[in-house]
CSV table of C-alpha atoms in Angstrom, one decimal:
chain,number,residue,atom,x,y,z
A,1,MET,CA,20.5,-24.2,1.4
A,2,ARG,CA,18.4,-26.8,2.8
A,3,ILE,CA,15.3,-25.5,5.0
A,4,GLY,CA,12.9,-27.4,7.2
A,5,LEU,CA,9.4,-26.0,7.7
A,6,VAL,CA,7.1,-27.1,10.5
A,7,GLY,CA,3.3,-26.5,10.0
A,8,THR,CA,1.6,-26.7,6.8
A,9,GLY,CA,-1.7,-25.0,7.6
A,10,ARG,CA,-2.6,-21.8,5.7
A,11,ILE,CA,0.2,-19.6,6.6
A,12,GLY,CA,2.6,-22.6,6.5
A,13,ALA,CA,1.6,-23.7,3.2
A,14,PHE,CA,2.0,-20.0,1.8
A,15,HIS,CA,5.6,-19.7,3.4
A,16,ALA,CA,6.4,-23.1,1.8
A,17,GLY,CA,5.4,-21.9,-1.7
A,18,LEU,CA,7.6,-18.6,-1.3
A,19,LEU,CA,10.7,-20.8,-0.1
A,20,ALA,CA,10.1,-23.4,-2.8
A,21,ARG,CA,10.6,-20.6,-5.5
A,22,HIS,CA,13.5,-18.8,-3.5
A,23,PRO,CA,16.5,-19.1,-5.7
A,24,GLU,CA,18.8,-19.6,-2.7
A,25,VAL,CA,16.7,-22.5,-1.3
A,26,GLY,CA,18.0,-25.9,-2.8
A,27,ALA,CA,15.8,-28.2,-0.8
A,28,LEU,CA,12.6,-27.7,1.3
A,29,VAL,CA,11.4,-30.3,3.9
A,30,LEU,CA,8.1,-30.0,5.2
A,31,ALA,CA,6.7,-31.6,8.5
A,32,ASP,CA,3.4,-31.3,10.4
A,33,ALA,CA,1.5,-33.0,13.0
A,34,ASP,CA,-0.8,-34.0,10.2
A,35,ALA,CA,1.6,-35.9,8.1
A,36,GLU,CA,-0.8,-36.3,5.4
A,37,ARG,CA,-1.4,-32.6,5.0
A,38,ALA,CA,2.4,-32.2,5.0
A,39,ALA,CA,2.6,-34.7,2.1
A,40,ARG,CA,0.1,-33.1,0.0
A,41,VAL,CA,1.6,-29.5,0.3
A,42,ALA,CA,5.1,-31.1,-0.3
A,43,GLY,CA,3.8,-32.9,-3.4
A,44,ALA,CA,2.2,-29.8,-4.8
A,45,LEU,CA,5.5,-28.0,-4.6
A,46,GLY,CA,7.9,-30.6,-5.3
A,47,ALA,CA,9.2,-30.4,-2.0
A,48,GLU,CA,10.1,-33.3,0.5
A,49,ALA,CA,7.8,-34.4,3.3
A,50,ALA,CA,9.2,-35.9,6.6
A,51,PRO,CA,6.9,-38.4,8.2
A,52,SER,CA,6.9,-36.4,11.6
A,53,VAL,CA,8.3,-33.3,13.2
A,54,GLU,CA,10.6,-35.5,15.1
A,55,ALA,CA,11.9,-37.0,11.9
A,56,LEU,CA,12.6,-33.6,10.4
A,57,PHE,CA,14.9,-32.8,13.3
A,58,GLY,CA,16.4,-36.2,13.6
A,59,HIS,CA,16.9,-37.3,10.1
A,60,HIS,CA,17.6,-34.4,7.9
A,61,ALA,CA,20.6,-32.2,7.6
A,62,LEU,CA,19.1,-28.7,7.7
A,63,ASP,CA,20.5,-25.2,7.4
A,64,ALA,CA,17.6,-23.5,9.1
A,65,VAL,CA,14.1,-24.1,10.3
A,66,VAL,CA,10.8,-22.1,9.7
A,67,ILE,CA,8.1,-22.4,12.3
A,68,ALA,CA,4.6,-21.9,11.2
A,69,SER,CA,2.8,-24.4,13.6
A,70,ALA,CA,-0.1,-23.9,15.9
A,71,THR,CA,0.8,-21.1,18.5
A,72,ALA,CA,1.0,-23.6,21.4
A,73,ALA,CA,3.9,-25.5,19.8
A,74,HIS,CA,6.2,-22.4,18.8
A,75,ALA,CA,8.0,-22.2,22.0
A,76,GLU,CA,8.8,-25.8,22.1
A,77,LEU,CA,10.0,-25.9,18.5
A,78,ILE,CA,12.1,-22.7,19.0
A,79,GLY,CA,14.0,-24.5,21.8
A,80,ARG,CA,14.2,-27.6,19.7
A,81,THR,CA,15.8,-25.7,16.8
A,82,ALA,CA,18.2,-23.9,19.1
A,83,GLU,CA,19.3,-27.1,20.4
A,84,ALA,CA,20.2,-28.4,17.0
A,85,GLY,CA,22.2,-25.1,16.6
A,86,LEU,CA,20.1,-23.9,13.8
A,87,PRO,CA,18.6,-20.4,12.9
A,88,ALA,CA,15.0,-20.2,13.3
A,89,PHE,CA,12.1,-18.0,11.6
A,90,CYS,CA,9.0,-18.2,13.6
A,91,GLU,CA,5.6,-16.7,13.0
A,92,LYS,CA,4.4,-14.6,16.0
A,93,PRO,CA,3.9,-15.1,18.8
A,94,ILE,CA,6.8,-16.9,20.5
A,95,ALA,CA,4.3,-18.1,23.2
A,96,LEU,CA,0.9,-16.6,24.5
A,97,ASP,CA,2.4,-15.5,27.8
A,98,VAL,CA,5.5,-13.7,29.0
A,99,PRO,CA,7.1,-16.8,30.9
A,100,GLY,CA,6.8,-19.1,27.9
A,101,THR,CA,8.3,-16.4,25.5
A,102,LEU,CA,11.1,-15.9,28.3
A,103,GLY,CA,11.9,-19.6,28.2
A,104,ALA,CA,12.3,-19.6,24.5
A,105,LEU,CA,14.5,-16.6,24.5
A,106,ARG,CA,16.9,-18.2,27.0
A,107,ALA,CA,17.2,-21.3,24.9
A,108,VAL,CA,18.2,-19.1,21.8
A,109,ALA,CA,20.7,-17.1,23.9
A,110,ALA,CA,22.2,-20.3,25.6
A,111,ALA,CA,22.7,-21.9,22.2
A,112,GLY,CA,24.1,-18.8,20.5
A,113,THR,CA,21.6,-19.1,17.4
A,114,GLU,CA,19.3,-16.6,15.7
A,115,LEU,CA,15.5,-16.3,16.0
A,116,GLN,CA,13.7,-14.0,13.5
A,117,LEU,CA,10.1,-13.2,14.4
A,118,GLY,CA,7.3,-13.0,11.5
A,119,PHE,CA,6.2,-9.3,12.1
A,120,MET,CA,5.6,-8.9,8.3
A,121,ARG,CA,4.3,-5.3,8.4
A,122,ARG,CA,8.1,-4.2,9.0
A,123,PHE,CA,8.6,-5.4,5.3
A,124,ASP,CA,5.7,-3.6,3.8
A,125,ALA,CA,6.5,-0.7,1.4
A,126,GLY,CA,3.9,1.7,3.0
A,127,TYR,CA,5.3,1.1,6.6
A,128,ARG,CA,8.8,1.3,5.6
A,129,ALA,CA,8.3,4.7,3.9
A,130,ALA,CA,6.4,6.0,7.0
A,131,ARG,CA,9.3,4.9,9.2
A,132,GLU,CA,11.8,6.6,6.9
A,133,ALA,CA,9.6,9.8,7.0
A,134,VAL,CA,9.3,9.9,10.7
A,135,GLY,CA,13.1,9.4,11.1
A,136,ALA,CA,13.9,12.0,8.6
A,137,GLY,CA,11.7,14.5,10.5
A,138,ARG,CA,9.3,15.1,7.7
A,139,LEU,CA,6.1,15.4,10.1
A,140,GLY,CA,7.9,17.6,12.5
A,141,ARG,CA,6.9,16.7,16.1
A,142,LEU,CA,4.7,13.6,15.9
A,143,HIS,CA,1.7,14.1,18.2
A,144,THR,CA,-0.9,11.5,17.1
A,145,VAL,CA,-1.0,8.1,15.5
A,146,ARG,CA,-4.0,6.0,14.7
A,147,THR,CA,-3.9,2.4,13.7
A,148,ALA,CA,-6.8,0.0,12.5
A,149,THR,CA,-6.8,-3.7,12.0
A,150,SER,CA,-10.0,-5.0,10.8
A,151,ASP,CA,-10.6,-8.6,9.6
A,152,PRO,CA,-13.5,-9.4,7.1
A,153,ALA,CA,-14.8,-12.3,9.0
A,154,PRO,CA,-14.2,-14.1,12.4
A,155,PRO,CA,-11.9,-16.9,12.6
A,156,PRO,CA,-13.3,-20.4,13.4
A,157,ALA,CA,-14.8,-20.8,16.8
A,158,ALA,CA,-12.2,-23.6,17.7
A,159,TYR,CA,-9.4,-21.1,17.0
A,160,LEU,CA,-10.7,-18.6,19.6
A,161,PRO,CA,-9.6,-20.3,22.9
A,162,LEU,CA,-6.1,-21.1,21.5
A,163,SER,CA,-5.5,-17.5,20.0
A,164,GLY,CA,-4.7,-15.7,23.3
A,165,GLY,CA,-7.4,-13.1,22.5
A,166,LEU,CA,-7.6,-10.1,20.1
A,167,PHE,CA,-4.9,-8.1,21.7
A,168,ARG,CA,-2.1,-10.9,21.9
A,169,ASP,CA,-3.3,-12.5,18.4
A,170,CYS,CA,-4.2,-9.6,16.3
A,171,MET,CA,-3.3,-6.2,17.8
A,172,VAL,CA,0.1,-7.3,18.7
A,173,HIS,CA,0.8,-6.5,15.1
A,174,ASP,CA,-0.1,-2.9,15.6
A,175,PHE,CA,1.9,-2.7,18.7
A,176,ASP,CA,4.9,-3.9,17.0
A,177,ILE,CA,4.6,-1.6,14.1
A,178,VAL,CA,4.0,1.5,16.3
A,179,ARG,CA,7.4,0.9,18.0
A,180,TRP,CA,9.1,0.2,14.7
A,181,VAL,CA,7.7,3.2,12.8
A,182,THR,CA,8.0,5.7,15.6
A,183,GLY,CA,11.0,4.4,17.3
A,184,ARG,CA,9.6,5.1,20.7
A,185,GLU,CA,8.4,2.8,23.4
A,186,VAL,CA,4.9,2.4,24.9
A,187,VAL,CA,4.9,3.3,28.5
A,188,GLU,CA,1.0,3.1,29.3
A,189,VAL,CA,-2.3,1.6,27.9
A,190,TYR,CA,-5.9,2.1,28.4
A,191,ALA,CA,-7.8,-0.6,26.7
A,192,THR,CA,-11.3,-1.8,26.4
A,193,GLY,CA,-13.2,-4.4,24.4
A,194,SER,CA,-16.7,-5.5,23.2
A,195,ASP,CA,-18.2,-8.9,22.9
A,196,ALA,CA,-21.4,-7.9,21.4
A,197,GLY,CA,-21.0,-9.7,18.2
A,198,PRO,CA,-21.1,-13.6,17.7
A,199,ALA,CA,-21.7,-15.6,20.8
A,200,MET,CA,-18.5,-17.5,20.3
A,201,PHE,CA,-16.5,-14.7,21.6
A,202,ARG,CA,-18.3,-14.5,24.7
A,203,GLU,CA,-18.0,-18.3,25.2
A,204,ALA,CA,-14.2,-18.0,24.5
A,205,GLY,CA,-13.9,-15.2,27.0
A,206,ASP,CA,-12.7,-13.1,24.2
A,207,VAL,CA,-13.9,-9.9,22.5
A,208,ASP,CA,-14.7,-9.2,18.8
A,209,THR,CA,-13.7,-5.5,18.9
A,210,ALA,CA,-11.3,-3.6,20.9
A,211,ALA,CA,-9.8,-0.2,21.2
A,212,ALA,CA,-6.6,0.9,23.1
A,213,LEU,CA,-4.9,4.3,23.9
A,214,LEU,CA,-1.4,4.0,24.0
A,215,THR,CA,1.0,6.7,25.5
A,216,LEU,CA,4.5,6.7,24.0
A,217,ASP,CA,7.6,7.7,26.1
A,218,ASP,CA,7.8,11.1,24.3
A,219,GLY,CA,4.2,11.9,25.0
A,220,THR,CA,2.8,11.0,21.5
A,221,LEU,CA,-0.7,9.4,21.6
A,222,VAL,CA,-1.7,6.3,19.9
A,223,SER,CA,-5.3,5.1,19.2
A,224,ALA,CA,-5.5,1.5,18.1
A,225,THR,CA,-8.6,-0.4,17.1
A,226,ALA,CA,-9.3,-3.9,15.7
A,227,THR,CA,-12.3,-6.0,15.0
A,228,ARG,CA,-13.1,-9.4,13.7
A,229,CYS,CA,-16.3,-8.4,11.9
A,230,ASN,CA,-15.5,-6.0,9.3
A,231,GLY,CA,-17.7,-7.1,6.4
A,232,ALA,CA,-16.5,-4.6,4.0
A,233,GLY,CA,-13.1,-6.2,3.6
A,234,TYR,CA,-9.6,-6.7,5.3
A,235,ASP,CA,-8.5,-3.3,6.3
A,236,VAL,CA,-5.2,-2.5,7.9
A,237,ARG,CA,-4.0,1.2,8.1
A,238,MET,CA,-1.9,3.7,10.1
A,239,GLU,CA,-2.2,7.5,10.1
A,240,LEU,CA,0.5,9.6,11.6
A,241,ALA,CA,-0.1,13.3,12.4
A,242,GLY,CA,2.7,15.7,13.1
A,243,GLU,CA,3.0,19.5,13.4
A,244,ARG,CA,4.1,19.9,9.8
A,245,THR,CA,2.0,17.1,7.8
A,246,GLN,CA,0.1,13.9,8.0
A,247,LEU,CA,0.6,10.5,6.2
A,248,ALA,CA,-1.4,7.4,5.9
A,249,VAL,CA,-0.3,3.8,5.3
A,250,GLY,CA,-2.7,1.3,3.7
A,251,LEU,CA,-4.9,3.9,2.0
A,252,ASP,CA,-5.3,3.0,-1.8
A,253,GLU,CA,-7.9,2.0,-4.3
A,254,ARG,CA,-8.5,-1.4,-2.6
A,255,THR,CA,-9.0,0.1,1.1
A,256,PRO,CA,-12.5,-1.3,2.0
A,257,LEU,CA,-13.6,2.3,2.9
A,258,GLU,CA,-16.4,4.4,1.1
A,259,SER,CA,-16.8,8.1,1.3
A,260,VAL,CA,-20.0,9.9,1.5
A,261,GLU,CA,-18.7,13.1,0.5
A,262,PRO,CA,-19.9,14.4,-2.9
A,263,GLN,CA,-16.6,14.9,-4.2
A,264,GLY,CA,-15.1,12.0,-2.4
A,265,PRO,CA,-13.3,9.0,-4.1
A,266,PRO,CA,-15.3,6.1,-5.4
A,267,PRO,CA,-15.9,3.0,-3.4
A,268,PRO,CA,-13.3,0.3,-3.9
A,269,THR,CA,-14.2,-2.2,-6.6
A,270,LYS,CA,-11.9,-4.8,-5.3
A,271,PRO,CA,-11.4,-4.5,-1.5
A,272,TRP,CA,-8.6,-6.8,0.0
A,273,PRO,CA,-10.1,-10.1,1.0
A,274,GLY,CA,-7.2,-11.1,3.6
A,275,PHE,CA,-4.1,-10.7,5.1
A,276,LEU,CA,-2.2,-13.0,2.5
A,277,GLU,CA,-3.3,-10.8,-0.5
A,278,ARG,CA,-2.6,-7.4,1.3
A,279,PHE,CA,0.7,-8.3,2.8
A,280,GLY,CA,2.0,-11.0,0.1
A,281,PRO,CA,5.0,-9.0,-0.8
A,282,ALA,CA,5.9,-8.3,2.7
A,283,TYR,CA,5.7,-12.0,3.6
A,284,GLU,CA,8.2,-12.6,0.6
A,285,ALA,CA,10.4,-9.9,1.6
A,286,GLU,CA,10.8,-11.3,5.3
A,287,LEU,CA,11.6,-14.7,4.2
A,288,ASP,CA,14.1,-13.3,1.8
A,289,ALA,CA,15.6,-11.5,4.8
A,290,PHE,CA,15.6,-14.7,6.9
A,291,VAL,CA,17.5,-16.5,3.9
A,292,GLY,CA,20.1,-13.5,3.9
A,293,LEU,CA,20.3,-13.9,7.8
A,294,VAL,CA,21.1,-17.7,7.3
A,295,ARG,CA,23.8,-17.0,4.8
A,296,GLY,CA,25.5,-14.4,7.1
A,297,GLU,CA,24.6,-11.7,4.6
A,298,ARG,CA,22.6,-9.5,6.7
A,299,ASP,CA,21.7,-8.8,10.5
A,300,ASN,CA,18.4,-9.9,12.1
A,301,PRO,CA,15.7,-7.6,11.2
A,302,CYS,CA,13.2,-8.7,14.2
A,303,ASP,CA,14.6,-10.6,16.9
A,304,GLY,CA,13.0,-12.2,19.9
A,305,GLY,CA,13.3,-9.4,22.0
A,306,GLU,CA,11.0,-7.4,19.5
A,307,ALA,CA,8.3,-10.1,20.1
A,308,LEU,CA,8.6,-9.9,23.9
A,309,ALA,CA,8.2,-6.0,23.7
A,310,ALA,CA,5.0,-6.3,21.7
A,311,LEU,CA,3.6,-9.1,23.8
A,312,ARG,CA,4.1,-6.9,26.9
A,313,ILE,CA,2.0,-4.3,25.6
A,314,ALA,CA,-0.7,-6.8,24.6
A,315,GLU,CA,-0.5,-8.3,28.0
A,316,ALA,CA,-1.0,-4.7,29.5
A,317,CYS,CA,-3.8,-4.1,27.0
A,318,GLU,CA,-5.6,-7.2,28.3
A,319,ARG,CA,-5.1,-6.5,32.0
A,320,SER,CA,-6.4,-3.0,31.4
A,321,ARG,CA,-9.5,-4.4,29.8
A,322,ARG,CA,-10.1,-6.7,32.7
A,323,GLU,CA,-9.4,-4.4,35.6
A,324,ARG,CA,-11.0,-1.3,33.7
A,325,ARG,CA,-7.9,0.9,34.5
A,326,PRO,CA,-4.8,2.4,32.9
A,327,VAL,CA,-1.8,-0.1,33.0
A,328,ARG,CA,1.8,0.9,33.0
A,329,VAL,CA,3.7,-1.5,30.6
A,330,ALA,CA,6.3,-1.7,33.4
A,331,GLU,CA,3.7,-3.6,35.4
A,332,VAL,CA,4.3,-6.6,33.0
A,333,PRO,CA,7.5,-8.4,33.8
A,334,ALA,CA,10.3,-8.2,31.2
A,335,GLY,CA,12.5,-10.9,32.6
């Protein structure tokens, strides 16, 4: 199998390393707007580097394309891949707004190709176990879900105006995994945020910390929080409470959480430093799933419609934050 990869920044280089080691990938061709960076990454992996993104599509016989470029280029690259008749894997999001997302999805539908989105938490062992437990009825009636996503340090200031904001860039993972684990849809949100941290968030019109109350279609309540300023380490967790029992995802000896109870567990000696370390196996599993999809051996585990659903929740949260009111997800157009 010959795979092209566009974007060789941090996540793109990580994906390239996983693909270079995959037994079903016989050739890997990398491209980037920065051709020198693509060449460096390719050289380190023994892969091939295209001189440009245009050359990747124009002069290489590919079986599939992995898109890990800057977010602003995702929709256009999805369309270009669809026009070439190739399946695509794309890091979230498809686009930073609903119209851009819908345009890319229309291109994929018109071409009859596959698009798999990179919501890696769906491939994490803990989240998969939680989904199975909910589906099997182990918790009884699920009444409360709590999620937390906490980055250990803010991103570069230049990234913030391009990110789409905390809800679209970060918490969209929480919105997707809530839908996937519970099997329910979010019908209403009430969200707020704080920009009391570094000044670069205020300058970008963004917030460094946010909280949202989500109501699911069966009445289950979800509290979702996120911050860019969690100095203790990278912390991503989900708690699910039902009438029979409670479960936690992301709670182990590396969780950057310290108990002050006399009989509490000891503080972590090696907290998670970032998302690549915490979700490394999940990233590997999702790309393996994509290879299986390309080979016709499995169904698409996360198509573009899933990305649209999560984005609509993020859009509703951003609207709620700005307008200081509850927002029905149905207020955000779906097509």
